[in-house]
Amino acid sequence: MTYCLGLYLEEGLVFLSDTRTNAGVDNVSTYCKMHHFHEDQERLIVLLSSGNLAVTQAVLHRVTSSNLRLNEEVEKSPKNLREVADLYQAAELVGDAVREVYQHDGKALEAQGAGFQVSFLLGGQIRGEPMRLFQIYSAGNFIEATIDTPFLQIGEHKYGKPILDRVVKYQTSIQDGIKLSLISMDSTLRSNLSVGMPVDLLIYERDSFQSSMRRRIDETDPYFQNLRGYWSSALQHAYQQAPDPDWQE
Amino acid sequence: MTYCLGLYLEEGLVFLSDTRTNAGVDNVSTYCKMHHFHEDQERLIVLLSSGNLAVTQAVLHRVTSSNLRLNEEVEKSPKNLREVADLYQAAELVGDAVREVYQHDGKALEAQGAGFQVSFLLGGQIRGEPMRLFQIYSAGNFIEATIDTPFLQIGEHKYGKPILDRVVKYQTSIQDGIKLSLISMDSTLRSNLSVGMPVDLLIYERDSFQSSMRRRIDETDPYFQNLRGYWSSALQHAYQQAPDPDWQE
């Protein structure tokens, strides 16, 4: 499994992804699920992936390669994430690539009893266009984060959702967004073995057209260790201080 | 969906279940998913159910009825939860009933594209026997809570699991167990519409052979309102006090 998270905030975007890939419990690997494409001061596009690794890598190849592919109209434009004019076109491009891979591989996967399950988070900004964040489904269709729903998750999303549901707002600062994303990831790491360290973090500040931080965080990272310890003891403390039941039987 | 929870604690057992049943989003009803069987000072057995309502009701009928059923060996013993000698026999009885219902209804359900998905939590104590807590699967097999893993969940369990993973221990008091169960339920209620109020709470103190509390808690319950408000603000406060990232870029 996977857990990837994107926050769509007034100040910018926060992206966080784990790195665990497994085919059964005895074939566990580390793969970066966060990919970014940038032209300095012109565009930054971040793509987070979840699902069958062969499929997500095939999609990634299609949206980044400038080589022509078999069975493809030569006229197709834009061909890759460096050519799209805005984030909506980028989401369409990824959605189309998902459909192409499904056409190419879907039947063979189903014949082996393997489902065609992938999803992506895609966010960023191109100069002259608004900053946007999308979630793209296996069917190639997609939804967008809004001011009302300022975060999107893919993969094993349930364990880490309650803290986001309660706290994340569009007005949340990037600084708080980093903390909340790491807390959400920590809850998922603790409850599901198929989501694993290290995690990749990328911060994009609105209208900057470049990432302001990219960091791989592993088990030994002093800040993450500190935050995990803090959060565990804060929860312990919070429930110990919670009001006792006062029902009269 | 459903969310039911059982805590297996040194002091006793805590059971909590929601009441929402739905067939599609426009056919939502309230059903109690908590059933208990007791003989005063002799036995208390609690059964929580999740899954297809027709199947769980059929299982419930089989483990409580003393009427003979078609295709059943008359010699079968024990016939119901009032006749079992210990909790292990009770779990076997429920598992057998699940298999009988599958034999009776499974094919017809599958023909309609409806899966045979049910699960149960079963806990309690019979005089002279230890207090135990089991989880019974759709296949009729079951697992038992232990000192190392002192809680079991069925239904929509992921949202409410992180707080339990972090805090619940065998030594946790019943009083704290009630708070933690309600906090876990609250996280689930907020994140998943298919789990709904009111909720049913039952407390069993070890070696008492009767419930020490049974309570239906609805939206207007002052204690639950108080706890929900407290927990939301405690989490807000906790994350605001969390250490800020101090990485040097």
XYZ file of N, CA and C in Angstrom, chain B residues 78-219:
426
model
N -24.421 -27.488 22.234
C -25.567 -26.697 22.685
C -26.296 -26.062 21.515
N -27.556 -25.752 21.711
C -28.375 -25.199 20.641
C -28.344 -23.679 20.587
N -28.102 -23.041 21.727
C -28.131 -21.578 21.711
C -27.230 -21.016 22.818
N -27.138 -19.691 22.847
C -26.179 -19.046 23.756
C -26.537 -19.241 25.227
N -27.741 -19.662 25.485
C -28.107 -19.925 26.880
C -27.618 -21.301 27.323
N -27.230 -22.125 26.352
C -26.817 -23.495 26.679
C -25.311 -23.707 26.618
N -24.578 -22.755 26.062
C -23.127 -22.976 25.942
C -22.469 -22.973 27.312
N -21.395 -23.763 27.418
C -20.742 -23.910 28.729
C -19.673 -22.850 28.964
N -19.109 -22.304 27.885
C -18.103 -21.260 28.044
C -18.095 -20.385 26.789
N -17.276 -19.347 26.828
C -17.287 -18.393 25.720
C -16.726 -18.993 24.441
N -15.805 -19.947 24.575
C -15.265 -20.582 23.367
C -16.381 -21.332 22.635
N -17.192 -22.056 23.390
C -18.348 -22.738 22.780
C -19.305 -21.727 22.153
N -19.425 -20.580 22.801
C -20.308 -19.540 22.256
C -19.782 -19.068 20.902
N -18.454 -18.859 20.814
C -17.862 -18.423 19.542
C -18.042 -19.493 18.473
N -17.863 -20.757 18.865
C -18.084 -21.849 17.910
C -19.530 -21.863 17.420
N -20.452 -21.667 18.356
C -21.878 -21.674 18.005
C -22.184 -20.581 16.979
N -21.655 -19.382 17.235
C -21.895 -18.274 16.293
C -21.233 -18.578 14.949
N -19.989 -19.094 14.997
C -19.310 -19.451 13.742
C -20.085 -20.497 12.957
N -20.592 -21.509 13.671
C -21.396 -22.548 12.994
C -22.651 -21.940 12.382
N -23.275 -21.019 13.113
C -24.502 -20.388 12.609
C -24.201 -19.573 11.352
N -23.029 -18.886 11.341
C -22.638 -18.126 10.143
C -22.519 -19.076 8.958
N -21.902 -20.247 9.186
C -21.734 -21.213 8.089
C -23.080 -21.767 7.628
N -23.990 -21.996 8.565
C -25.329 -22.487 8.189
C -26.053 -21.458 7.324
N -25.969 -20.199 7.745
C -26.653 -19.159 6.965
C -26.002 -19.032 5.592
N -24.684 -19.193 5.552
C -24.010 -19.134 4.240
C -24.511 -20.259 3.337
N -24.620 -21.461 3.904
C -25.129 -22.588 3.118
C -26.532 -22.309 2.611
N -27.330 -21.683 3.470
C -28.733 -21.442 3.138
C -28.890 -20.279 2.155
N -28.135 -19.188 2.369
C -28.390 -17.943 1.636
C -27.259 -17.520 0.707
N -26.062 -18.097 0.902
C -24.882 -17.591 0.198
C -25.039 -17.533 -1.306
N -25.510 -18.638 -1.894
C -25.630 -18.688 -3.362
C -26.610 -17.653 -3.876
N -27.750 -17.541 -3.187
C -28.776 -16.586 -3.629
C -28.253 -15.162 -3.532
N -27.486 -14.876 -2.484
C -26.910 -13.536 -2.350
C -25.925 -13.268 -3.474
N -25.053 -14.244 -3.731
C -24.053 -14.051 -4.777
C -24.707 -13.882 -6.146
N -25.820 -14.599 -6.371
C -26.537 -14.479 -7.648
C -27.035 -13.060 -7.862
N -27.294 -12.343 -6.764
C -27.755 -10.946 -6.854
C -26.591 -9.965 -6.762
N -25.371 -10.496 -6.770
C -24.212 -9.608 -6.688
C -23.959 -9.062 -5.298
N -24.650 -9.601 -4.280
C -24.433 -9.146 -2.907
C -23.464 -10.111 -2.236
N -22.449 -9.612 -1.619
C -21.478 -10.477 -0.968
C -22.010 -11.008 0.358
N -21.361 -12.051 0.836
C -21.706 -12.600 2.152
C -20.656 -12.097 3.127
N -20.840 -10.869 3.572
C -19.860 -10.249 4.450
C -20.498 -9.969 5.802
N -20.075 -10.714 6.807
C -20.535 -10.415 8.162
C -19.366 -10.588 9.113
N -19.429 -9.923 10.239
C -18.491 -10.229 11.306
C -19.133 -9.877 12.634
N -18.628 -10.507 13.663
C -19.218 -10.361 14.993
C -18.120 -10.180 16.029
N -18.457 -9.421 17.067
C -17.663 -9.464 18.292
C -18.513 -10.179 19.334
N -17.889 -11.075 20.048
C -18.602 -11.860 21.052
C -17.772 -11.843 22.325
N -18.363 -11.394 23.409
C -17.605 -11.360 24.648
C -18.496 -11.573 25.848
N -17.872 -11.877 26.973
C -18.639 -12.048 28.199
C -17.978 -13.063 29.105
N -18.795 -13.622 29.970
C -18.270 -14.581 30.947
C -19.397 -15.453 31.486
N -19.052 -16.709 31.753
C -19.991 -17.649 32.372
C -19.371 -18.099 33.689
N -20.162 -18.195 34.716
C -19.623 -18.512 36.053
C -18.726 -19.749 36.003
N -17.559 -19.622 36.631
C -16.601 -20.723 36.636
C -15.666 -20.714 35.446
N -15.896 -19.827 34.498
C -15.079 -19.765 33.277
C -14.458 -18.372 33.148
N -13.358 -18.279 32.374
C -12.746 -16.960 32.220
C -13.576 -16.026 31.331
N -13.368 -14.746 31.551
C -13.939 -13.715 30.682
C -13.162 -13.719 29.359
N -13.866 -13.679 28.233
C -13.174 -13.722 26.944
C -13.857 -12.804 25.924
N -13.102 -12.476 24.883
C -13.629 -11.625 23.810
C -13.140 -12.181 22.473
N -14.056 -12.445 21.552
C -13.731 -13.031 20.253
C -14.228 -12.157 19.098
N -13.574 -12.321 17.962
C -14.065 -11.756 16.700
C -14.301 -12.903 15.736
N -15.512 -12.962 15.176
C -15.895 -14.070 14.293
C -16.045 -13.537 12.871
N -15.414 -14.233 11.928
C -15.391 -13.792 10.539
C -16.510 -14.428 9.713
N -16.621 -13.948 8.460
C -17.632 -14.468 7.514
C -17.483 -15.970 7.283
N -16.255 -16.471 7.410
C -16.026 -17.895 7.175
C -16.391 -18.732 8.408
N -16.777 -18.075 9.496
C -17.154 -18.797 10.701
C -15.977 -19.076 11.622
N -14.773 -18.761 11.178
C -13.606 -18.908 12.060
C -13.485 -17.674 12.957
N -12.624 -17.748 13.961
C -12.587 -16.626 14.901
C -11.233 -16.468 15.561
N -10.983 -15.258 16.078
C -9.765 -14.955 16.831
C -10.176 -14.397 18.191
N -9.207 -14.388 19.104
C -9.514 -13.953 20.465
C -8.616 -12.778 20.853
N -9.166 -11.828 21.565
C -8.368 -10.737 22.125
C -7.479 -11.294 23.236
N -6.285 -10.720 23.373
C -5.344 -11.177 24.394
C -4.802 -9.968 25.155
N -3.952 -10.251 26.122
C -3.333 -9.172 26.889
C -2.503 -8.275 25.975
N -1.875 -8.869 24.956
C -1.073 -8.078 24.025
C -1.920 -7.230 23.085
N -3.050 -7.739 22.713
C -3.933 -7.048 21.755
C -5.306 -6.965 22.389
N -5.479 -5.920 23.239
C -6.655 -5.916 24.105
C -7.875 -5.237 23.501
N -7.929 -5.094 22.178
C -9.185 -4.600 21.597
C -9.423 -5.246 20.251
N -10.681 -5.346 19.882
C -11.093 -5.875 18.586
C -12.126 -4.929 18.002
N -12.113 -4.814 16.678
C -13.026 -3.901 15.991
C -13.639 -4.622 14.796
N -14.880 -4.295 14.478
C -15.476 -4.781 13.229
C -16.116 -3.603 12.502
N -16.297 -3.762 11.200
C -16.902 -2.707 10.383
C -15.866 -1.676 9.979
N -16.278 -0.443 9.981
C -15.437 0.669 9.492
C -14.432 1.046 10.582
N -13.352 0.246 10.673
C -12.520 0.328 11.874
C -11.318 1.249 11.765
N -10.979 1.713 10.553
C -9.682 2.361 10.403
C -9.601 3.755 11.016
N -10.656 4.547 10.841
C -10.589 5.932 11.347
C -10.364 5.959 12.851
N -10.969 5.011 13.546
C -10.905 5.040 15.005
C -9.784 4.200 15.592
N -8.918 3.647 14.743
C -7.888 2.744 15.246
C -6.654 3.459 15.798
N -6.192 4.567 15.199
C -4.938 5.158 15.695
C -4.952 5.486 17.192
N -6.049 6.044 17.691
C -6.064 6.393 19.123
C -6.002 5.131 19.986
N -6.642 4.051 19.527
C -6.594 2.793 20.283
C -5.190 2.193 20.217
N -4.588 2.190 19.030
C -3.229 1.658 18.866
C -2.247 2.349 19.811
N -2.427 3.633 19.986
C -1.465 4.385 20.780
C -1.686 4.232 22.272
N -2.940 4.056 22.697
C -3.241 4.255 24.110
C -3.763 3.012 24.845
N -4.594 2.202 24.195
C -5.273 1.143 24.942
C -4.310 0.032 25.336
N -4.299 -0.287 26.610
C -3.523 -1.405 27.140
C -4.475 -2.288 27.965
N -4.028 -3.492 28.236
C -4.832 -4.402 29.070
C -5.098 -3.771 30.430
N -4.133 -2.984 30.916
C -4.257 -2.387 32.245
C -5.109 -1.108 32.255
N -5.499 -0.628 31.084
C -6.365 0.557 31.017
C -7.623 0.319 31.852
N -8.039 1.330 32.623
C -9.238 1.156 33.457
C -10.497 1.175 32.594
N -11.572 0.636 33.113
C -12.849 0.672 32.390
C -13.268 2.118 32.138
N -13.093 2.959 33.124
C -13.439 4.380 32.999
C -12.698 4.998 31.795
N -11.397 4.757 31.706
C -10.635 5.263 30.563
C -11.040 4.545 29.272
N -11.370 3.271 29.404
C -11.812 2.516 28.225
C -13.082 3.098 27.624
N -13.988 3.558 28.477
C -15.222 4.192 27.982
C -14.872 5.457 27.202
N -14.005 6.276 27.780
C -13.617 7.527 27.113
C -12.972 7.231 25.761
N -12.018 6.281 25.768
C -11.272 5.986 24.538
C -12.182 5.396 23.465
N -13.122 4.560 23.887
C -14.057 3.986 22.912
C -14.910 5.083 22.288
N -15.371 6.004 23.117
C -16.216 7.081 22.587
C -15.409 8.025 21.693
N -14.146 8.257 22.034
C -13.283 9.086 21.182
C -13.053 8.389 19.839
N -12.797 7.079 19.897
C -12.596 6.290 18.673
C -13.864 6.322 17.813
N -15.021 6.173 18.459
C -16.298 6.233 17.731
C -16.505 7.619 17.136
N -16.183 8.648 17.898
C -16.384 10.024 17.422
C -15.548 10.281 16.161
N -14.295 9.817 16.148
C -13.447 9.999 14.961
C -14.084 9.324 13.753
N -14.678 8.154 13.976
C -15.303 7.411 12.886
C -16.566 8.115 12.407
N -17.378 8.574 13.351
C -18.620 9.278 13.005
C -18.325 10.513 12.156
N -17.228 11.222 12.496
C -16.909 12.446 11.766
C -16.397 12.162 10.371
N -15.697 11.036 10.198
C -15.050 10.792 8.908
C -15.868 9.907 7.981
N -16.883 9.216 8.493
C -17.647 8.313 7.631
C -19.143 8.415 7.916
N -19.874 8.935 6.934
C -21.309 9.167 7.094
C -22.102 7.890 7.315
N -21.550 6.743 6.918
C -22.323 5.506 7.004
C -22.249 4.886 8.391
N -21.571 5.563 9.307
C -21.587 5.169 10.721
C -22.349 6.277 11.444
N -23.404 5.915 12.201
C -24.258 6.980 12.726
C -24.732 6.794 14.144
N -25.085 7.924 14.752
C -25.653 7.948 16.092
C -27.082 7.418 16.027
N -27.686 7.001 17.169
C -27.066 6.885 18.482
C -26.096 5.707 18.554
N -25.342 5.633 19.663
C -24.461 4.494 19.884
C -24.880 3.779 21.166
N -24.568 2.493 21.206
C -24.924 1.678 22.366
C -23.662 1.275 23.112
N -23.700 1.461 24.413
C -22.546 1.178 25.269
C -22.949 0.135 26.306
N -22.094 -0.872 26.499
C -22.336 -1.850 27.560
C -21.019 -2.115 28.285
N -21.081 -2.105 29.601
C -19.898 -2.349 30.424
C -20.098 -3.637 31.211
N -19.062 -4.484 31.165
C -19.083 -5.713 31.967
C -17.867 -5.721 32.879
N -18.091 -5.820 34.180
C -16.973 -5.918 35.122
C -16.687 -7.390 35.387
N -15.399 -7.749 35.294
C -14.979 -9.144 35.416
C -15.574 -9.797 36.672
N -16.023 -11.041 36.526
C -16.571 -11.834 37.617
C -17.855 -11.268 38.218
N -18.541 -10.410 37.469
C -19.809 -9.875 37.997
C -21.016 -10.599 37.402
N -20.839 -11.221 36.235
C -21.892 -11.988 35.565
C -23.161 -11.184 35.285
N -22.989 -9.868 35.198
C -24.090 -9.010 34.752
C -23.481 -7.699 34.256
N -24.208 -6.980 33.429
C -23.667 -5.713 32.935
C -23.776 -4.668 34.035
N -22.736 -3.859 34.157
C -22.811 -2.798 35.155
C -23.342 -1.512 34.547
N -23.376 -1.438 33.237
C -23.978 -0.279 32.573
C -24.404 -0.652 31.172
N -25.605 -0.251 30.811
C -26.063 -0.331 29.427
C -26.693 1.014 29.142
N -26.244 1.643 28.060
C -26.723 2.997 27.812
C -26.763 3.259 26.318
N -27.872 3.817 25.876
C -27.943 4.348 24.510
C -27.591 5.833 24.590
N -26.607 6.216 23.774
C -26.113 7.591 23.796
C -26.500 8.258 22.487
N -27.293 9.320 22.565
C -27.668 10.010 21.328
C -26.987 11.368 21.244
N -27.295 12.078 20.172
C -26.638 13.364 19.896
C -26.772 14.341 21.054
